[in-house]
């Protein structure tokens, strides 16, 4: 498995958010499959597992009381309540991934992302948008799982979330999953090539400057 090489000393933290239905999960999964040196920091959540989800892979599923205890102990780098459930990013898991030489991906909501922005200035913030509100509505209607009222609520939430776009570094419009993926990959690649990530000791060794 290829991890951070001698050329780079510092890892990169990528924070990805999107209103629900924008295709973020698909894009993140594809990215994690292709980039062996990028790892998802698995979040803790109080929501119940969905069909097909695995504990400690998709999330670590815990009770509300355990979540509150962890919160009190300062175990979370950020946390938020999303659709009535609690979600949090573990400080320890991020530290371990960083120590092991991985770049880190956080798939978190806008409120969590804003907390990370305060504590982690050098992180790269990426926002994924649906092509339009109409497409989002079409997707929700076609899915057929929500009532008219719930769909209206989800669309209102999506609009409120989209209003945060200015707080992100990169905006990807997911009108074609392949193009959106290529754009996402190019952000990852270019962020890794930043001069600030280069190991000066390696430059000295190879170029003697
Ligand atoms: P879902 O329950 O559908 O997997 O996720 C709901 C929302 O919670 C998504 O927007 C997801 O990005 C967000 N989320 C997942 N883990 C975390 C976390 O650790 N912190 C925060 N703030 N949001 C999270």
PDB file of C-alpha atoms and ligand atoms in Angstrom:
ATOM      1  CA  UNK A   1       0.000   0.000   0.000  1.00  0.00           C
ATOM      2  CA  UNK A   2       1.425   3.352  -1.038  1.00  0.00           C
ATOM      3  CA  UNK A   3       1.359   5.989   1.672  1.00  0.00           C
ATOM      4  CA  UNK A   4       2.921   9.373   2.052  1.00  0.00           C
ATOM      5  CA  UNK A   5       6.409   9.286   0.564  1.00  0.00           C
ATOM      6  CA  UNK A   6       9.648  10.882   1.626  1.00  0.00           C
ATOM      7  CA  UNK A   7       8.876  13.804  -0.678  1.00  0.00           C
ATOM      8  CA  UNK A   8       5.971  14.990   1.443  1.00  0.00           C
ATOM      9  CA  UNK A   9       6.114  15.567   5.168  1.00  0.00           C
ATOM     10  CA  UNK A  10       2.636  16.821   5.839  1.00  0.00           C
ATOM     11  CA  UNK A  11      -0.619  15.063   5.161  1.00  0.00           C
ATOM     12  CA  UNK A  12      -3.777  16.750   3.901  1.00  0.00           C
ATOM     13  CA  UNK A  13      -7.193  16.826   5.475  1.00  0.00           C
ATOM     14  CA  UNK A  14     -10.050  16.904   2.957  1.00  0.00           C
ATOM     15  CA  UNK A  15     -13.482  17.946   4.208  1.00  0.00           C
ATOM     16  CA  UNK A  16     -16.405  17.145   1.897  1.00  0.00           C
ATOM     17  CA  UNK A  17     -19.983  18.313   2.410  1.00  0.00           C
ATOM     18  CA  UNK A  18     -23.115  18.384   0.274  1.00  0.00           C
ATOM     19  CA  UNK A  19     -26.871  18.688   0.615  1.00  0.00           C
ATOM     20  CA  UNK A  20     -28.439  15.220   0.679  1.00  0.00           C
ATOM     21  CA  UNK A  21     -29.087  13.840  -2.805  1.00  0.00           C
ATOM     22  CA  UNK A  22     -26.061  15.528  -4.412  1.00  0.00           C
ATOM     23  CA  UNK A  23     -24.186  12.237  -4.845  1.00  0.00           C
ATOM     24  CA  UNK A  24     -21.511  12.797  -2.207  1.00  0.00           C
ATOM     25  CA  UNK A  25     -21.523   9.229  -0.880  1.00  0.00           C
ATOM     26  CA  UNK A  26     -20.977   7.738  -4.353  1.00  0.00           C
ATOM     27  CA  UNK A  27     -18.137  10.152  -5.074  1.00  0.00           C
ATOM     28  CA  UNK A  28     -16.427   9.560  -1.722  1.00  0.00           C
ATOM     29  CA  UNK A  29     -16.679   5.779  -2.076  1.00  0.00           C
ATOM     30  CA  UNK A  30     -15.123   5.876  -5.538  1.00  0.00           C
ATOM     31  CA  UNK A  31     -12.338   8.112  -4.296  1.00  0.00           C
ATOM     32  CA  UNK A  32     -11.533   5.876  -1.330  1.00  0.00           C
ATOM     33  CA  UNK A  33     -11.468   2.802  -3.577  1.00  0.00           C
ATOM     34  CA  UNK A  34      -9.002   4.410  -5.961  1.00  0.00           C
ATOM     35  CA  UNK A  35      -6.698   6.227  -3.569  1.00  0.00           C
ATOM     36  CA  UNK A  36      -5.031   3.809  -1.207  1.00  0.00           C
ATOM     37  CA  UNK A  37      -3.184   6.630   0.546  1.00  0.00           C
ATOM     38  CA  UNK A  38      -6.447   8.419   1.446  1.00  0.00           C
ATOM     39  CA  UNK A  39      -8.576   7.130   4.317  1.00  0.00           C
ATOM     40  CA  UNK A  40     -11.990   8.007   5.637  1.00  0.00           C
ATOM     41  CA  UNK A  41     -12.035   8.929   9.297  1.00  0.00           C
ATOM     42  CA  UNK A  42     -14.951   6.743  10.382  1.00  0.00           C
ATOM     43  CA  UNK A  43     -17.412   8.861  12.371  1.00  0.00           C
ATOM     44  CA  UNK A  44     -19.347   7.928  15.465  1.00  0.00           C
ATOM     45  CA  UNK A  45     -23.125   8.211  15.223  1.00  0.00           C
ATOM     46  CA  UNK A  46     -26.208   7.576  17.332  1.00  0.00           C
ATOM     47  CA  UNK A  47     -28.342   6.672  14.322  1.00  0.00           C
ATOM     48  CA  UNK A  48     -29.235   3.039  13.638  1.00  0.00           C
ATOM     49  CA  UNK A  49     -27.333   1.194  10.917  1.00  0.00           C
ATOM     50  CA  UNK A  50     -29.060   1.047   7.521  1.00  0.00           C
ATOM     51  CA  UNK A  51     -29.242  -2.137   5.496  1.00  0.00           C
ATOM     52  CA  UNK A  52     -25.798  -2.978   4.163  1.00  0.00           C
ATOM     53  CA  UNK A  53     -23.901  -0.762   6.586  1.00  0.00           C
ATOM     54  CA  UNK A  54     -21.097  -2.286   8.672  1.00  0.00           C
ATOM     55  CA  UNK A  55     -20.103  -1.175  12.146  1.00  0.00           C
ATOM     56  CA  UNK A  56     -16.671   0.511  12.226  1.00  0.00           C
ATOM     57  CA  UNK A  57     -16.592   0.685   8.419  1.00  0.00           C
ATOM     58  CA  UNK A  58     -19.423   3.065   7.521  1.00  0.00           C
ATOM     59  CA  UNK A  59     -19.816   4.417  11.041  1.00  0.00           C
ATOM     60  CA  UNK A  60     -19.241   3.332  14.593  1.00  0.00           C
ATOM     61  CA  UNK A  61     -22.789   3.017  15.873  1.00  0.00           C
ATOM     62  CA  UNK A  62     -23.145   3.994  19.532  1.00  0.00           C
ATOM     63  CA  UNK A  63     -25.811   4.961  22.045  1.00  0.00           C
ATOM     64  CA  UNK A  64     -26.624   8.557  22.842  1.00  0.00           C
ATOM     65  CA  UNK A  65     -25.271   8.206  26.377  1.00  0.00           C
ATOM     66  CA  UNK A  66     -21.915   6.903  25.103  1.00  0.00           C
ATOM     67  CA  UNK A  67     -21.809   9.748  22.577  1.00  0.00           C
ATOM     68  CA  UNK A  68     -22.428  12.299  25.349  1.00  0.00           C
ATOM     69  CA  UNK A  69     -19.682  10.756  27.495  1.00  0.00           C
ATOM     70  CA  UNK A  70     -17.218  10.919  24.606  1.00  0.00           C
ATOM     71  CA  UNK A  71     -18.251  14.515  23.949  1.00  0.00           C
ATOM     72  CA  UNK A  72     -17.606  15.444  27.591  1.00  0.00           C
ATOM     73  CA  UNK A  73     -14.150  13.895  27.406  1.00  0.00           C
ATOM     74  CA  UNK A  74     -13.280  15.968  24.333  1.00  0.00           C
ATOM     75  CA  UNK A  75     -13.119  12.917  22.053  1.00  0.00           C
ATOM     76  CA  UNK A  76     -14.592  14.746  19.048  1.00  0.00           C
ATOM     77  CA  UNK A  77     -12.803  17.174  16.752  1.00  0.00           C
ATOM     78  CA  UNK A  78     -16.273  18.313  15.651  1.00  0.00           C
ATOM     79  CA  UNK A  79     -19.800  17.070  16.073  1.00  0.00           C
ATOM     80  CA  UNK A  80     -23.327  17.923  14.936  1.00  0.00           C
ATOM     81  CA  UNK A  81     -26.926  16.893  15.171  1.00  0.00           C
ATOM     82  CA  UNK A  82     -28.194  15.953  11.704  1.00  0.00           C
ATOM     83  CA  UNK A  83     -31.840  14.958  11.128  1.00  0.00           C
ATOM     84  CA  UNK A  84     -32.194  14.238  14.859  1.00  0.00           C
ATOM     85  CA  UNK A  85     -29.074  12.014  15.167  1.00  0.00           C
ATOM     86  CA  UNK A  86     -25.668  12.876  16.576  1.00  0.00           C
ATOM     87  CA  UNK A  87     -22.482  12.507  14.516  1.00  0.00           C
ATOM     88  CA  UNK A  88     -18.895  13.136  15.556  1.00  0.00           C
ATOM     89  CA  UNK A  89     -15.354  12.935  14.196  1.00  0.00           C
ATOM     90  CA  UNK A  90     -12.923  11.192  16.529  1.00  0.00           C
ATOM     91  CA  UNK A  91      -9.751  13.107  17.412  1.00  0.00           C
ATOM     92  CA  UNK A  92      -7.947   9.819  18.079  1.00  0.00           C
ATOM     93  CA  UNK A  93      -8.845   8.280  14.725  1.00  0.00           C
ATOM     94  CA  UNK A  94      -7.627  11.342  12.855  1.00  0.00           C
ATOM     95  CA  UNK A  95      -4.366  11.350  14.821  1.00  0.00           C
ATOM     96  CA  UNK A  96      -3.793   7.657  14.121  1.00  0.00           C
ATOM     97  CA  UNK A  97      -4.392   8.028  10.382  1.00  0.00           C
ATOM     98  CA  UNK A  98      -2.080  11.018  10.250  1.00  0.00           C
ATOM     99  CA  UNK A  99       0.627   9.202  12.219  1.00  0.00           C
ATOM    100  CA  UNK A 100       0.355   6.254   9.822  1.00  0.00           C
ATOM    101  CA  UNK A 101       0.975   8.569   6.863  1.00  0.00           C
ATOM    102  CA  UNK A 102      -2.496   8.748   5.343  1.00  0.00           C
ATOM    103  CA  UNK A 103      -4.328  11.752   3.980  1.00  0.00           C
ATOM    104  CA  UNK A 104      -7.724  12.005   5.642  1.00  0.00           C
ATOM    105  CA  UNK A 105     -11.210  12.396   4.227  1.00  0.00           C
ATOM    106  CA  UNK A 106     -14.051  13.723   6.371  1.00  0.00           C
ATOM    107  CA  UNK A 107     -17.558  13.283   4.984  1.00  0.00           C
ATOM    108  CA  UNK A 108     -19.394  15.659   7.313  1.00  0.00           C
ATOM    109  CA  UNK A 109     -22.239  18.175   7.312  1.00  0.00           C
ATOM    110  CA  UNK A 110     -21.835  21.947   6.954  1.00  0.00           C
ATOM    111  CA  UNK A 111     -21.935  22.633  10.705  1.00  0.00           C
ATOM    112  CA  UNK A 112     -19.165  20.135  11.377  1.00  0.00           C
ATOM    113  CA  UNK A 113     -17.189  21.537   8.449  1.00  0.00           C
ATOM    114  CA  UNK A 114     -17.429  25.046   9.895  1.00  0.00           C
ATOM    115  CA  UNK A 115     -16.041  23.750  13.209  1.00  0.00           C
ATOM    116  CA  UNK A 116     -13.124  22.112  11.372  1.00  0.00           C
ATOM    117  CA  UNK A 117     -12.483  25.363   9.554  1.00  0.00           C
ATOM    118  CA  UNK A 118     -11.817  27.106  12.850  1.00  0.00           C
ATOM    119  CA  UNK A 119      -9.453  24.427  14.157  1.00  0.00           C
ATOM    120  CA  UNK A 120      -7.766  23.275  10.956  1.00  0.00           C
ATOM    121  CA  UNK A 121      -6.841  26.167   8.708  1.00  0.00           C
ATOM    122  CA  UNK A 122      -4.924  24.100   6.173  1.00  0.00           C
ATOM    123  CA  UNK A 123      -7.689  21.619   5.456  1.00  0.00           C
ATOM    124  CA  UNK A 124      -9.198  21.588   1.959  1.00  0.00           C
ATOM    125  CA  UNK A 125     -12.958  22.220   1.945  1.00  0.00           C
ATOM    126  CA  UNK A 126     -14.965  20.780  -0.939  1.00  0.00           C
ATOM    127  CA  UNK A 127     -18.678  21.313  -1.537  1.00  0.00           C
ATOM    128  CA  UNK A 128     -20.702  19.155  -3.889  1.00  0.00           C
ATOM    129  CA  UNK A 129     -23.819  20.627  -5.455  1.00  0.00           C
ATOM    130  CA  UNK A 130     -26.702  19.034  -7.362  1.00  0.00           C
ATOM    131  CA  UNK A 131     -27.153  20.577 -10.850  1.00  0.00           C
ATOM    132  CA  UNK A 132     -30.320  22.374  -9.681  1.00  0.00           C
ATOM    133  CA  UNK A 133     -33.062  22.303  -7.053  1.00  0.00           C
ATOM    134  CA  UNK A 134     -35.363  20.775  -9.689  1.00  0.00           C
ATOM    135  CA  UNK A 135     -33.038  17.797 -10.226  1.00  0.00           C
ATOM    136  CA  UNK A 136     -32.844  17.293  -6.492  1.00  0.00           C
ATOM    137  CA  UNK A 137     -36.655  17.312  -6.335  1.00  0.00           C
ATOM    138  CA  UNK A 138     -36.854  14.830  -9.236  1.00  0.00           C
ATOM    139  CA  UNK A 139     -34.393  12.488  -7.489  1.00  0.00           C
ATOM    140  CA  UNK A 140     -36.364  12.603  -4.237  1.00  0.00           C
ATOM    141  CA  UNK A 141     -39.704  12.040  -5.992  1.00  0.00           C
ATOM    142  CA  UNK A 142     -38.309   9.124  -8.060  1.00  0.00           C
ATOM    143  CA  UNK A 143     -36.812   7.515  -4.961  1.00  0.00           C
ATOM    144  CA  UNK A 144     -40.407   7.265  -3.702  1.00  0.00           C
ATOM    145  CA  UNK A 145     -39.501   6.954  -0.017  1.00  0.00           C
ATOM    146  CA  UNK A 146     -40.716  10.345   1.203  1.00  0.00           C
ATOM    147  CA  UNK A 147     -44.096  12.071   1.442  1.00  0.00           C
ATOM    148  CA  UNK A 148     -44.715  15.425  -0.286  1.00  0.00           C
ATOM    149  CA  UNK A 149     -44.206  17.234   3.026  1.00  0.00           C
ATOM    150  CA  UNK A 150     -40.923  15.452   3.748  1.00  0.00           C
ATOM    151  CA  UNK A 151     -39.671  16.227   0.235  1.00  0.00           C
ATOM    152  CA  UNK A 152     -40.558  19.899   0.709  1.00  0.00           C
ATOM    153  CA  UNK A 153     -38.671  19.847   4.022  1.00  0.00           C
ATOM    154  CA  UNK A 154     -35.617  18.201   2.443  1.00  0.00           C
ATOM    155  CA  UNK A 155     -35.589  20.778  -0.336  1.00  0.00           C
ATOM    156  CA  UNK A 156     -35.774  23.634   2.177  1.00  0.00           C
ATOM    157  CA  UNK A 157     -32.891  22.055   4.107  1.00  0.00           C
ATOM    158  CA  UNK A 158     -30.896  21.668   0.900  1.00  0.00           C
ATOM    159  CA  UNK A 159     -31.341  25.360   0.078  1.00  0.00           C
ATOM    160  CA  UNK A 160     -30.244  26.379   3.572  1.00  0.00           C
ATOM    161  CA  UNK A 161     -27.144  24.184   3.202  1.00  0.00           C
ATOM    162  CA  UNK A 162     -26.282  25.457  -0.269  1.00  0.00           C
ATOM    163  CA  UNK A 163     -26.183  28.982   1.188  1.00  0.00           C
ATOM    164  CA  UNK A 164     -22.905  27.931   2.913  1.00  0.00           C
ATOM    165  CA  UNK A 165     -21.082  27.501  -0.411  1.00  0.00           C
ATOM    166  CA  UNK A 166     -18.908  30.570   0.190  1.00  0.00           C
ATOM    167  CA  UNK A 167     -17.193  28.902   3.135  1.00  0.00           C
ATOM    168  CA  UNK A 168     -15.712  26.166   0.931  1.00  0.00           C
ATOM    169  CA  UNK A 169     -12.555  26.244  -1.204  1.00  0.00           C
ATOM    170  CA  UNK A 170     -13.901  24.188  -4.125  1.00  0.00           C
ATOM    171  CA  UNK A 171     -17.371  23.746  -5.611  1.00  0.00           C
ATOM    172  CA  UNK A 172     -18.193  20.698  -7.721  1.00  0.00           C
ATOM    173  CA  UNK A 173     -21.511  20.515  -9.573  1.00  0.00           C
ATOM    174  CA  UNK A 174     -22.492  16.882  -9.927  1.00  0.00           C
ATOM    175  CA  UNK A 175     -24.320  16.877 -13.257  1.00  0.00           C
ATOM    176  CA  UNK A 176     -22.276  13.942 -14.518  1.00  0.00           C
ATOM    177  CA  UNK A 177     -20.860  11.522 -11.967  1.00  0.00           C
ATOM    178  CA  UNK A 178     -17.766  10.786 -14.084  1.00  0.00           C
ATOM    179  CA  UNK A 179     -16.910  14.418 -14.594  1.00  0.00           C
ATOM    180  CA  UNK A 180     -17.600  15.257 -10.949  1.00  0.00           C
ATOM    181  CA  UNK A 181     -15.285  12.405  -9.965  1.00  0.00           C
ATOM    182  CA  UNK A 182     -12.505  13.640 -12.261  1.00  0.00           C
ATOM    183  CA  UNK A 183     -12.846  17.116 -10.786  1.00  0.00           C
ATOM    184  CA  UNK A 184     -12.703  15.744  -7.259  1.00  0.00           C
ATOM    185  CA  UNK A 185      -9.633  13.673  -8.064  1.00  0.00           C
ATOM    186  CA  UNK A 186      -7.870  16.679  -9.574  1.00  0.00           C
ATOM    187  CA  UNK A 187      -8.468  18.684  -6.384  1.00  0.00           C
ATOM    188  CA  UNK A 188      -6.911  15.873  -4.351  1.00  0.00           C
ATOM    189  CA  UNK A 189      -3.929  15.642  -6.711  1.00  0.00           C
ATOM    190  CA  UNK A 190      -3.200  19.364  -6.839  1.00  0.00           C
ATOM    191  CA  UNK A 191      -3.587  19.808  -3.077  1.00  0.00           C
ATOM    192  CA  UNK A 192      -0.933  17.151  -2.564  1.00  0.00           C
ATOM    193  CA  UNK A 193       1.472  18.979  -4.866  1.00  0.00           C
ATOM    194  CA  UNK A 194       1.412  22.221  -2.883  1.00  0.00           C
ATOM    195  CA  UNK A 195       4.873  23.516  -2.084  1.00  0.00           C
ATOM    196  CA  UNK A 196       3.921  23.670   1.581  1.00  0.00           C
ATOM    197  CA  UNK A 197       3.654  19.862   1.618  1.00  0.00           C
ATOM    198  CA  UNK A 198       7.166  19.265   0.291  1.00  0.00           C
ATOM    199  CA  UNK A 199       9.750  17.850   2.660  1.00  0.00           C
ATOM    200  CA  UNK A 200      12.734  20.281   2.682  1.00  0.00           C
ATOM    201  CA  UNK A 201      15.026  17.450   3.822  1.00  0.00           C
ATOM    202  CA  UNK A 202      14.202  15.516   0.670  1.00  0.00           C
ATOM    203  CA  UNK A 203      14.932  18.585  -1.508  1.00  0.00           C
ATOM    204  CA  UNK A 204      18.259  18.994   0.263  1.00  0.00           C
ATOM    205  CA  UNK A 205      19.142  15.323  -0.166  1.00  0.00           C
ATOM    206  CA  UNK A 206      18.250  15.154  -3.861  1.00  0.00           C
ATOM    207  CA  UNK A 207      19.098  18.633  -5.160  1.00  0.00           C
ATOM    208  CA  UNK A 208      21.479  19.813  -2.465  1.00  0.00           C
ATOM    209  CA  UNK A 209      19.778  23.207  -2.129  1.00  0.00           C
TER     210      UNK A 209
HETATM  211  P1  LIG B   1     -26.183   9.748   6.902  1.00  0.00           P
HETATM  212  O1  LIG B   1     -26.890   9.468   8.190  1.00  0.00           O
HETATM  213  O2  LIG B   1     -27.121   9.907   5.751  1.00  0.00           O
HETATM  214  O3  LIG B   1     -25.059   8.783   6.638  1.00  0.00           O
HETATM  215  O4  LIG B   1     -25.461  11.169   7.076  1.00  0.00           O
HETATM  216  C1  LIG B   1     -26.195  12.323   7.312  1.00  0.00           C
HETATM  217  C2  LIG B   1     -25.267  13.520   7.282  1.00  0.00           C
HETATM  218  O5  LIG B   1     -24.367  13.487   8.403  1.00  0.00           O
HETATM  219  C3  LIG B   1     -24.371  13.607   6.036  1.00  0.00           C
HETATM  220  O6  LIG B   1     -24.411  14.937   5.564  1.00  0.00           O
HETATM  221  C4  LIG B   1     -23.005  13.270   6.553  1.00  0.00           C
HETATM  222  O7  LIG B   1     -21.998  13.926   5.819  1.00  0.00           O
HETATM  223  C5  LIG B   1     -23.080  13.833   7.959  1.00  0.00           C
HETATM  224  N1  LIG B   1     -22.060  13.259   8.843  1.00  0.00           N
HETATM  225  C6  LIG B   1     -21.573  12.001   8.861  1.00  0.00           C
HETATM  226  N2  LIG B   1     -20.619  11.868   9.800  1.00  0.00           N
HETATM  227  C7  LIG B   1     -20.489  13.076  10.380  1.00  0.00           C
HETATM  228  C8  LIG B   1     -19.650  13.587  11.421  1.00  0.00           C
HETATM  229  O8  LIG B   1     -18.800  12.902  12.014  1.00  0.00           O
HETATM  230  N3  LIG B   1     -19.813  14.897  11.750  1.00  0.00           N
HETATM  231  C9  LIG B   1     -20.720  15.702  11.136  1.00  0.00           C
HETATM  232  N4  LIG B   1     -20.775  16.984  11.521  1.00  0.00           N
HETATM  233  N5  LIG B   1     -21.530  15.257  10.161  1.00  0.00           N
HETATM  234  C10 LIG B   1     -21.410  13.959   9.785  1.00  0.00           C
END
